[in-house]
Amino acid sequence: MSFLHILYLIALYPIEYLLEMIFSIISKMSGNTILSIVILSLVVNIIVLPLYNRADKIQEEAKDKENAIAPMVKHIKQTFSGDERFMLLQTCYRQNNYSPLNVMKSSVSILLQVPFFMGAYNMLSGNKLLAGVSLGPIANLSNPDALLTVGGITLNVLPIIMTLINVVSSFIYAKGFPLKTKIQMYGLAAVFLVLLYQSPSGLVLYWICNNLFSLGKNIVNKILSKRKKAPAAEHVTRAPAVKNDKRYKAVFTFSCLTLAIYTGFYIPVLTVAAAPEEFVNLYSMANPMIDIIDSTAKGFGLFMLWPVIFFALASEKGKKIMSYVMFMLAASAILNSKLFSNDFGDISNYLEYKDSPSFTLKAKLLSLAVTLGGIAVCFLINRFGKYVAPVICLSAAIGFAALGLTNVGKISAGYKEAEKSTTSKAEFTFSKNGKNVIVMMVDRAVGPMVPYIFKEKPDLAKTYDGFVYYHNAASFGTHTNSAVPALLGGYEYTPEAMNARSDKLLPDKYDEALKLMPSIFTKSGFDATMVNPTYAGYKWYPDLSVFDGMENVKAYSTKYSYLPDETKEIYESEHSEVFRHNLFCYSIFQSAPVALQKALYDGGNYNDTRSVDPSRMISQKRNGNSVAYGHEQTFMWEYYMVKSLDQMTKIDDGSGNHYVYLATDIAHDVEMLQEPEYEPGNTVDNRKYDKNHANRFMRRGEFMWMRDAKDYKHYQCDVLAYTLIGRWLDYLKEQGVYDNTRIIIVADHGYYLENFPEMLQHDEIGTKLDGEAFAPLLMFKDFGSHGDLKTSEEFMTNADTPYLATKDLVKDPVNPFTGKPITDQGKKGTITVFHSNNWNIRNNNGYVYQPGDWFSLKDSIWKKENWGYLGNH
């Protein structure tokens, strides 16, 4: 990050951010882009009106002072020369409190226009809200207007109209000013004409509105100035200037500093430090601290630089008011983020919530009450506590800076961990004459969706030749950290069993589970391949070194290895831009009163109005339940990986025995897909298909509820997962290794989608429960098994996986770490399952799982009476 870029973030970005946010919110409220441009111009001009009025007064004062000494300066220059003239001019300037640098004051208004022009230019150029919008004969506001064609030459009319208005406004304003000032203003009008001539007509329309506002202001000011002129004979007595207490300046400065540190540094640091590996740009392996520097610069620009400029140009009374406002704003930001930074569930590495946040009326009213109360207290402190307010503000600024710095180490540690992670394409072997076993873990694949998917795609039933689908399968947790150990290691690694062994740390027990099956198989003459062993080493990105020293075991972490090279290049450049935009906006969102949070969050878009080619988008944007643009970056990693299963499968003519564990997040990091192909698309539009095929969610009189985009995305990505895996199964058949391969396709857990009403508990057992979260996929095909997909209602759990994998292949398999046998008996009677949203392995890594909700379950996930609530502990 260059020094010039940091200057841009401090000086120009705050203006762009405010313009973009206001424009986006107004557009959504009005539904009319043209009206939004007009309102944006009006709002901005009203906000900066005091600034421009003060600038005009400064220019007027500079002009009056220059005119007052002009005769004396002229006389000195005509009469004297050399050192004598220089000394006399300096004496004249000093006696009249004038400096030649005062000539800069005559350019204050012009200088103020430059950053606002650049901000508007950057924001409205390439703005997606202008695309395709027409205005009378102008077909598209995102292009130049091209209204006239003369002799084969196309003329843009709006920039000419803009310039004429600018010239008239300058003529009225500059009346009575020196010639050089007039030349400056007319020259600036010409510069704007050149700069904006080929610009989008929407941008020119915005600047026309600005010029009309400026013209009106100049006319009104000229009329008022004539009325206020006092008769020459009268002596005008001016009211004494308001003497400003220095403490108000201190309160203002320290409040600005607090806001800058809190929103630009403190919140971003805490956000990234919570899971730093997740925010690393893996393509360039960039340190997230660069993103923190970016947000800090933005915070200082928005809450220090520009407020200080406004403060410097304000009147003494205005400065006092601004000190109150900034003090109250700082208090409001801290109170709202600390008391109402709602937990809206899982959030992506682009700070978009997986579930749409719900901003309740109760939360809005409580937030408003707290905000108003905080404002009242701040007013009283600032009014009567002479030195209390500055001390509070300075202490807050220092405190939040210190707290932020204490978390920087976590970010650095997470970055170093990500740096150590490896990524490569995987390779495993299946033999034609030996025994092959594969456990394919499809993270978050929802088991109960299978019958509906196979109803819509009946050909899959033949593809999954010889498979048994377990319709009544349960998991022991609802997140990977608590659910996958049992899948990997069996019933000794359920959350309850893990907690019972409280003499060992969770990371050690987790790695035991991960190494259990490869240990058993390799000791029985198999080789083992581990592809994407989730949380290996209890790290966010698998630490493959946990398999060091294990004979005949290979391990791979594929991440983005299967992405096409051109896609990697796109994602590398887009990652930083999207994340940096969202990080600072997320901080503002967290600091705002709840009533404003929905508008600031903007469905996870954070009012980003850039026009981006959908093929370059790394965070899919949706419009309702059936329309979407772009892609989810991590989904595309998994899509290309699963699509390449045939490439990573090497067929051997020998009689070797092979065990493979392969995990994929294709059903976890989901995006909306194009139906009925169920393939990713740059632009997805399923409105017609969804309307005409709503009955695909009805089966045997039972309806699977599909209420929102989250439901559709998970269903679609599950369909795609079975389709791609099915193509690989066909490949195994073609290669002659299908019959001698045992295949287990299993999920670690289901998901809280509330698709199945018979699984919902609404406080009947003492708390809310959606059994679908404990309903993982479980499908099994044994050696030589054939026939269309069969459905079994036998009660199973994903902890049966080690037993199913080793059955009849390994004699009396035992856990190599505890010596206990591998069995399927752990589900007999009543099992205990666990739910906690504390899925972050960086925090939940002690000897036992941190507290959560515990449930009992007997025999069936489908019967409400078979569930019981055991409490939170």
Short mmCIF file of C-alpha atoms in Angstrom, two decimals, residues 134-511:
data_model
loop_
_atom_site.label_atom_id
_atom_site.label_comp_id
_atom_site.label_asym_id
_atom_site.label_seq_id
_atom_site.Cartn_x
_atom_site.Cartn_y
_atom_site.Cartn_z
CA SER A 134 -32.96 6.66 -19.40
CA LEU A 135 -33.87 10.35 -19.17
CA GLY A 136 -36.01 11.53 -22.06
CA PRO A 137 -33.92 11.26 -25.22
CA ILE A 138 -30.88 10.10 -23.18
CA ALA A 139 -30.92 6.32 -23.50
CA ASN A 140 -28.44 5.40 -20.76
CA LEU A 141 -27.23 7.58 -17.90
CA SER A 142 -24.07 5.46 -17.62
CA ASN A 143 -22.93 6.77 -21.04
CA PRO A 144 -22.36 10.29 -22.46
CA ASP A 145 -25.67 11.80 -23.64
CA ALA A 146 -24.78 12.08 -27.39
CA LEU A 147 -27.90 14.18 -27.94
CA LEU A 148 -26.82 15.96 -31.15
CA THR A 149 -25.13 14.81 -34.31
CA VAL A 150 -23.87 17.55 -36.61
CA GLY A 151 -22.10 16.63 -39.84
CA GLY A 152 -21.34 13.17 -38.55
CA ILE A 153 -19.92 14.55 -35.30
CA THR A 154 -21.69 13.57 -32.07
CA LEU A 155 -22.10 16.33 -29.51
CA ASN A 156 -22.75 15.88 -25.80
CA VAL A 157 -25.19 18.60 -24.76
CA LEU A 158 -25.39 18.16 -20.98
CA PRO A 159 -21.73 19.21 -20.36
CA ILE A 160 -22.36 22.38 -22.41
CA ILE A 161 -25.49 23.19 -20.37
CA MET A 162 -23.52 22.54 -17.19
CA THR A 163 -20.77 24.93 -18.32
CA LEU A 164 -23.22 27.72 -19.25
CA ILE A 165 -24.84 27.52 -15.81
CA ASN A 166 -21.38 27.54 -14.24
CA VAL A 167 -20.36 30.63 -16.21
CA VAL A 168 -23.56 32.53 -15.23
CA SER A 169 -23.08 31.56 -11.58
CA SER A 170 -19.42 32.66 -11.69
CA PHE A 171 -20.40 35.95 -13.31
CA ILE A 172 -22.86 36.74 -10.52
CA TYR A 173 -20.53 35.60 -7.75
CA ALA A 174 -17.35 37.29 -9.03
CA LYS A 175 -18.95 40.71 -9.55
CA GLY A 176 -16.66 43.20 -7.82
CA PHE A 177 -13.77 40.70 -7.51
CA PRO A 178 -10.35 41.29 -9.12
CA LEU A 179 -9.82 40.14 -12.70
CA LYS A 180 -7.55 37.28 -11.60
CA THR A 181 -10.38 35.84 -9.48
CA LYS A 182 -12.77 35.99 -12.42
CA ILE A 183 -10.20 34.30 -14.66
CA GLN A 184 -9.82 31.56 -12.06
CA MET A 185 -13.54 30.90 -11.95
CA TYR A 186 -14.12 30.96 -15.71
CA GLY A 187 -11.02 28.80 -16.16
CA LEU A 188 -12.41 26.29 -13.67
CA ALA A 189 -15.67 26.16 -15.63
CA ALA A 190 -13.68 25.36 -18.76
CA VAL A 191 -11.70 22.67 -16.90
CA PHE A 192 -14.96 21.01 -15.76
CA LEU A 193 -16.21 21.06 -19.35
CA VAL A 194 -13.10 19.24 -20.56
CA LEU A 195 -13.10 16.74 -17.69
CA LEU A 196 -16.81 15.91 -17.87
CA TYR A 197 -17.43 16.11 -21.62
CA GLN A 198 -17.08 12.34 -22.15
CA SER A 199 -18.36 11.40 -18.69
CA PRO A 200 -21.54 9.43 -17.93
CA SER A 201 -24.58 11.67 -18.35
CA GLY A 202 -25.69 10.73 -14.81
CA LEU A 203 -22.52 12.32 -13.43
CA VAL A 204 -23.03 15.46 -15.56
CA LEU A 205 -26.66 15.63 -14.40
CA TYR A 206 -25.44 15.56 -10.80
CA TRP A 207 -23.03 18.41 -11.51
CA ILE A 208 -25.73 20.42 -13.29
CA CYS A 209 -27.83 20.14 -10.13
CA ASN A 210 -24.84 21.33 -8.10
CA ASN A 211 -24.36 24.31 -10.42
CA LEU A 212 -28.05 25.21 -10.26
CA PHE A 213 -27.86 25.12 -6.48
CA SER A 214 -24.73 27.28 -6.58
CA LEU A 215 -26.41 29.72 -8.98
CA GLY A 216 -29.43 30.04 -6.69
CA LYS A 217 -27.17 30.52 -3.67
CA ASN A 218 -25.19 33.27 -5.41
CA ILE A 219 -28.34 35.11 -6.48
CA VAL A 220 -29.79 34.97 -2.96
CA ASN A 221 -26.48 36.07 -1.39
CA LYS A 222 -26.19 39.05 -3.75
CA ILE A 223 -29.74 40.17 -2.96
CA LEU A 224 -29.21 39.79 0.79
CA SER A 225 -25.85 41.56 0.69
CA LYS A 226 -27.46 44.63 -0.97
CA ARG A 227 -30.22 44.76 1.64
CA LYS A 228 -27.75 44.50 4.50
CA LYS A 229 -25.53 47.38 3.36
CA ALA A 230 -25.77 50.17 5.93
CA PRO A 231 -25.94 53.90 5.00
CA ALA A 232 -22.45 55.40 4.68
CA ALA A 233 -23.09 58.06 7.35
CA GLU A 234 -24.13 55.57 9.98
CA HIS A 235 -21.77 53.76 12.26
CA VAL A 236 -22.50 50.03 12.33
CA THR A 237 -22.00 48.44 15.70
CA ARG A 238 -21.06 44.76 15.41
CA ALA A 239 -21.99 42.29 18.10
CA PRO A 240 -18.98 41.08 20.02
CA ALA A 241 -17.58 37.81 18.80
CA VAL A 242 -18.43 34.76 20.85
CA LYS A 243 -15.36 33.80 22.80
CA ASN A 244 -14.79 30.09 22.39
CA ASP A 245 -13.63 28.12 25.41
CA LYS A 246 -10.51 26.10 24.52
CA ARG A 247 -12.04 23.03 26.13
CA TYR A 248 -14.61 22.84 23.33
CA LYS A 249 -11.78 22.54 20.86
CA ALA A 250 -10.26 19.79 23.01
CA VAL A 251 -13.61 17.97 23.27
CA PHE A 252 -14.10 18.18 19.52
CA THR A 253 -10.58 17.00 18.69
CA PHE A 254 -10.56 14.10 21.15
CA SER A 255 -14.09 13.03 20.13
CA CYS A 256 -12.98 12.92 16.50
CA LEU A 257 -9.91 10.96 17.52
CA THR A 258 -12.04 8.48 19.47
CA LEU A 259 -14.39 7.91 16.51
CA ALA A 260 -11.48 7.53 14.10
CA ILE A 261 -9.74 4.95 16.30
CA TYR A 262 -12.94 3.14 17.28
CA THR A 263 -14.42 2.72 13.79
CA GLY A 264 -11.24 2.69 11.75
CA PHE A 265 -9.01 0.57 13.98
CA TYR A 266 -10.62 -1.00 17.05
CA ILE A 267 -13.69 -2.71 15.49
CA PRO A 268 -11.81 -3.87 12.35
CA VAL A 269 -8.99 -5.32 14.47
CA LEU A 270 -11.40 -7.23 16.72
CA THR A 271 -13.33 -8.48 13.69
CA VAL A 272 -10.26 -9.82 11.89
CA ALA A 273 -8.62 -11.13 15.08
CA ALA A 274 -11.65 -13.37 15.72
CA ALA A 275 -10.62 -15.59 12.78
CA PRO A 276 -7.58 -14.06 11.04
CA GLU A 277 -6.89 -17.05 8.78
CA GLU A 278 -10.30 -16.59 7.19
CA PHE A 279 -9.46 -13.05 6.09
CA VAL A 280 -6.05 -13.72 4.53
CA ASN A 281 -5.86 -13.16 0.78
CA LEU A 282 -4.56 -16.64 0.03
CA TYR A 283 -3.78 -15.87 -3.62
CA SER A 284 -1.21 -13.20 -2.80
CA MET A 285 -0.80 -14.32 0.84
CA ALA A 286 -1.25 -10.69 1.94
CA ASN A 287 -1.18 -9.88 5.66
CA PRO A 288 -4.64 -8.74 6.95
CA MET A 289 -2.86 -5.91 8.78
CA ILE A 290 -2.73 -4.15 5.40
CA ASP A 291 -6.53 -4.21 5.46
CA ILE A 292 -6.45 -2.76 8.99
CA ILE A 293 -4.19 0.08 7.81
CA ASP A 294 -6.70 0.70 5.01
CA SER A 295 -9.66 0.96 7.41
CA THR A 296 -7.67 3.09 9.87
CA ALA A 297 -6.83 5.60 7.13
CA LYS A 298 -10.51 5.73 6.15
CA GLY A 299 -11.51 6.29 9.77
CA PHE A 300 -9.07 9.16 10.19
CA GLY A 301 -10.25 10.73 6.96
CA LEU A 302 -13.95 10.48 7.79
CA PHE A 303 -13.75 11.39 11.47
CA MET A 304 -10.59 13.51 11.76
CA LEU A 305 -9.54 15.30 8.57
CA TRP A 306 -12.88 16.46 7.24
CA PRO A 307 -14.47 17.29 10.60
CA VAL A 308 -11.36 19.33 11.47
CA ILE A 309 -11.65 21.21 8.15
CA PHE A 310 -15.31 22.00 8.90
CA PHE A 311 -14.36 22.99 12.45
CA ALA A 312 -11.56 25.30 11.27
CA LEU A 313 -13.92 27.13 8.93
CA ALA A 314 -16.78 27.34 11.41
CA SER A 315 -17.76 30.38 13.43
CA GLU A 316 -17.06 30.42 17.16
CA LYS A 317 -20.66 29.47 17.89
CA GLY A 318 -20.51 26.76 15.24
CA LYS A 319 -17.38 25.30 16.83
CA LYS A 320 -19.13 25.03 20.16
CA ILE A 321 -22.09 23.22 18.59
CA MET A 322 -19.76 20.88 16.70
CA SER A 323 -17.97 19.92 19.92
CA TYR A 324 -21.30 18.82 21.42
CA VAL A 325 -22.27 16.91 18.27
CA MET A 326 -19.00 14.98 17.96
CA PHE A 327 -18.94 14.13 21.68
CA MET A 328 -22.47 12.75 21.44
CA LEU A 329 -21.70 10.91 18.18
CA ALA A 330 -18.70 9.18 19.75
CA ALA A 331 -20.75 8.12 22.76
CA SER A 332 -23.57 6.87 20.52
CA ALA A 333 -21.18 4.78 18.39
CA ILE A 334 -19.62 3.12 21.43
CA LEU A 335 -22.92 2.44 23.20
CA ASN A 336 -24.64 1.00 20.14
CA SER A 337 -21.76 -1.25 19.12
CA LYS A 338 -21.26 -2.55 22.64
CA LEU A 339 -24.91 -3.03 23.55
CA PHE A 340 -26.56 -3.72 20.20
CA SER A 341 -23.92 -5.34 17.99
CA ASN A 342 -26.37 -8.17 17.51
CA ASP A 343 -25.24 -11.73 16.91
CA PHE A 344 -26.85 -12.40 13.56
CA GLY A 345 -25.25 -15.83 13.19
CA ASP A 346 -22.50 -17.05 10.92
CA ILE A 347 -20.73 -14.45 8.82
CA SER A 348 -18.64 -14.93 5.68
CA ASN A 349 -15.06 -13.82 5.14
CA TYR A 350 -16.55 -10.84 3.29
CA LEU A 351 -18.60 -9.92 6.39
CA GLU A 352 -21.93 -10.97 4.94
CA TYR A 353 -24.24 -12.84 7.28
CA LYS A 354 -25.29 -16.30 6.12
CA ASP A 355 -28.83 -15.59 7.31
CA SER A 356 -30.59 -12.30 6.66
CA PRO A 357 -30.35 -10.21 9.87
CA SER A 358 -33.58 -9.36 11.63
CA PHE A 359 -33.76 -5.80 12.98
CA THR A 360 -36.61 -5.99 15.49
CA LEU A 361 -38.73 -3.06 16.59
CA LYS A 362 -37.84 -3.80 20.21
CA ALA A 363 -34.12 -3.55 19.44
CA LYS A 364 -34.66 -0.32 17.52
CA LEU A 365 -36.58 1.28 20.38
CA LEU A 366 -34.05 0.14 23.00
CA SER A 367 -31.20 1.43 20.83
CA LEU A 368 -32.99 4.76 20.39
CA ALA A 369 -33.61 5.06 24.13
CA VAL A 370 -29.98 4.29 24.96
CA THR A 371 -28.74 6.69 22.26
CA LEU A 372 -30.95 9.54 23.51
CA GLY A 373 -29.96 8.83 27.10
CA GLY A 374 -26.29 8.83 26.15
CA ILE A 375 -26.72 12.10 24.26
CA ALA A 376 -28.39 13.72 27.28
CA VAL A 377 -25.60 12.62 29.61
CA CYS A 378 -22.97 13.84 27.15
CA PHE A 379 -24.70 17.20 26.89
CA LEU A 380 -24.70 17.63 30.66
CA ILE A 381 -21.08 16.54 30.98
CA ASN A 382 -19.96 18.89 28.23
CA ARG A 383 -22.07 21.74 29.60
CA PHE A 384 -21.19 21.54 33.27
CA GLY A 385 -18.14 19.30 33.58
CA LYS A 386 -15.44 21.75 32.62
CA TYR A 387 -12.59 19.30 32.13
CA VAL A 388 -14.47 15.99 32.39
CA ALA A 389 -15.48 15.71 28.71
CA PRO A 390 -11.97 16.17 27.25
CA VAL A 391 -10.54 13.66 29.73
CA ILE A 392 -13.27 11.11 28.90
CA CYS A 393 -12.69 11.48 25.15
CA LEU A 394 -8.91 11.30 25.35
CA SER A 395 -9.09 8.31 27.71
CA ALA A 396 -11.50 6.53 25.34
CA ALA A 397 -9.22 7.16 22.36
CA ILE A 398 -6.15 5.85 24.20
CA GLY A 399 -8.08 2.91 25.66
CA PHE A 400 -9.53 1.65 22.39
CA ALA A 401 -6.20 2.09 20.64
CA ALA A 402 -4.52 0.01 23.35
CA LEU A 403 -7.23 -2.68 23.24
CA GLY A 404 -6.90 -2.86 19.47
CA LEU A 405 -3.13 -3.19 19.69
CA THR A 406 -3.44 -6.12 22.11
CA ASN A 407 -5.30 -8.04 19.35
CA VAL A 408 -2.82 -7.27 16.58
CA GLY A 409 -0.73 -10.22 17.77
CA LYS A 410 -3.63 -12.59 17.06
CA ILE A 411 -3.83 -11.31 13.49
CA SER A 412 -0.10 -11.77 12.99
CA ALA A 413 -0.26 -15.29 14.43
CA GLY A 414 -3.18 -16.18 12.18
CA TYR A 415 -1.36 -14.82 9.16
CA LYS A 416 1.74 -16.87 9.96
CA GLU A 417 -0.46 -19.95 10.30
CA ALA A 418 -2.02 -19.27 6.89
CA GLU A 419 1.45 -18.77 5.44
CA LYS A 420 2.44 -22.25 6.60
CA SER A 421 -0.57 -23.83 4.93
CA THR A 422 0.02 -25.66 1.70
CA THR A 423 -2.21 -26.11 -1.31
CA SER A 424 -1.84 -28.52 -4.18
CA LYS A 425 -3.83 -30.78 -6.45
CA ALA A 426 -4.56 -34.18 -4.92
CA GLU A 427 -3.95 -37.68 -6.22
CA PHE A 428 -5.14 -41.03 -4.90
CA THR A 429 -5.11 -44.55 -6.31
CA PHE A 430 -7.83 -47.16 -6.81
CA SER A 431 -6.79 -50.63 -7.87
CA LYS A 432 -8.76 -52.93 -10.17
CA ASN A 433 -8.00 -56.10 -8.24
CA GLY A 434 -7.65 -54.97 -4.64
CA LYS A 435 -10.02 -53.33 -2.19
CA ASN A 436 -10.75 -49.60 -2.32
CA VAL A 437 -12.54 -47.69 0.45
CA ILE A 438 -13.47 -44.03 0.27
CA VAL A 439 -15.20 -41.86 2.84
CA MET A 440 -16.43 -38.71 1.17
CA MET A 441 -17.44 -36.06 3.71
CA VAL A 442 -19.79 -33.51 2.13
CA ASP A 443 -19.90 -30.80 4.79
CA ARG A 444 -23.45 -29.69 5.71
CA ALA A 445 -25.19 -31.89 3.12
CA VAL A 446 -28.75 -32.18 4.45
CA GLY A 447 -29.87 -35.81 4.47
CA PRO A 448 -33.66 -35.31 4.32
CA MET A 449 -33.34 -33.42 1.02
CA VAL A 450 -32.15 -36.55 -0.81
CA PRO A 451 -35.61 -38.00 -1.66
CA TYR A 452 -36.73 -34.69 -3.16
CA ILE A 453 -33.54 -34.33 -5.18
CA PHE A 454 -33.77 -37.85 -6.56
CA LYS A 455 -37.44 -37.26 -7.37
CA GLU A 456 -36.52 -34.23 -9.48
CA LYS A 457 -33.48 -36.01 -10.96
CA PRO A 458 -34.67 -39.63 -11.31
CA ASP A 459 -31.65 -40.65 -13.40
CA LEU A 460 -29.48 -40.26 -10.31
CA ALA A 461 -31.10 -43.35 -8.78
CA LYS A 462 -29.42 -45.52 -11.43
CA THR A 463 -26.16 -43.61 -11.16
CA TYR A 464 -26.03 -44.39 -7.45
CA ASP A 465 -26.14 -48.09 -8.26
CA GLY A 466 -26.02 -50.27 -5.15
CA PHE A 467 -26.28 -47.42 -2.66
CA VAL A 468 -28.40 -47.38 0.48
CA TYR A 469 -29.63 -43.97 1.66
CA TYR A 470 -30.28 -43.72 5.40
CA HIS A 471 -33.28 -41.46 5.84
CA ASN A 472 -33.11 -41.62 9.64
CA ALA A 473 -29.49 -40.65 10.28
CA ALA A 474 -28.34 -38.34 13.07
CA SER A 475 -25.24 -36.32 13.84
CA PHE A 476 -23.89 -35.47 17.29
CA GLY A 477 -23.27 -31.77 16.65
CA THR A 478 -24.44 -28.92 14.45
CA HIS A 479 -21.05 -27.48 13.54
CA THR A 480 -17.92 -29.13 12.22
CA ASN A 481 -15.82 -28.71 15.36
CA SER A 482 -18.30 -30.74 17.44
CA ALA A 483 -19.78 -32.98 14.72
CA VAL A 484 -16.94 -34.28 12.56
CA PRO A 485 -14.85 -36.04 15.29
CA ALA A 486 -17.54 -38.74 15.69
CA LEU A 487 -17.70 -39.19 11.92
CA LEU A 488 -13.93 -39.66 11.80
CA GLY A 489 -13.38 -41.68 14.96
CA GLY A 490 -16.71 -43.21 15.98
CA TYR A 491 -18.57 -43.13 19.26
CA GLU A 492 -15.55 -42.34 21.41
CA TYR A 493 -15.49 -38.90 19.79
CA THR A 494 -19.01 -37.63 20.30
CA PRO A 495 -19.14 -34.29 22.18
CA GLU A 496 -20.30 -36.09 25.32
CA ALA A 497 -17.47 -38.66 25.09
CA MET A 498 -14.90 -35.96 24.29
CA ASN A 499 -15.96 -33.97 27.37
CA ALA A 500 -15.76 -37.10 29.52
CA ARG A 501 -12.05 -37.40 28.63
CA SER A 502 -11.30 -34.04 30.21
CA ASP A 503 -7.65 -34.87 30.81
CA LYS A 504 -6.85 -34.18 27.14
CA LEU A 505 -7.20 -31.00 25.12
CA LEU A 506 -9.85 -30.88 22.37
CA PRO A 507 -7.18 -30.38 19.66
CA ASP A 508 -5.42 -33.60 20.73
CA LYS A 509 -8.66 -35.60 20.79
CA TYR A 510 -9.69 -34.13 17.44
CA ASP A 511 -6.42 -35.20 15.81
#
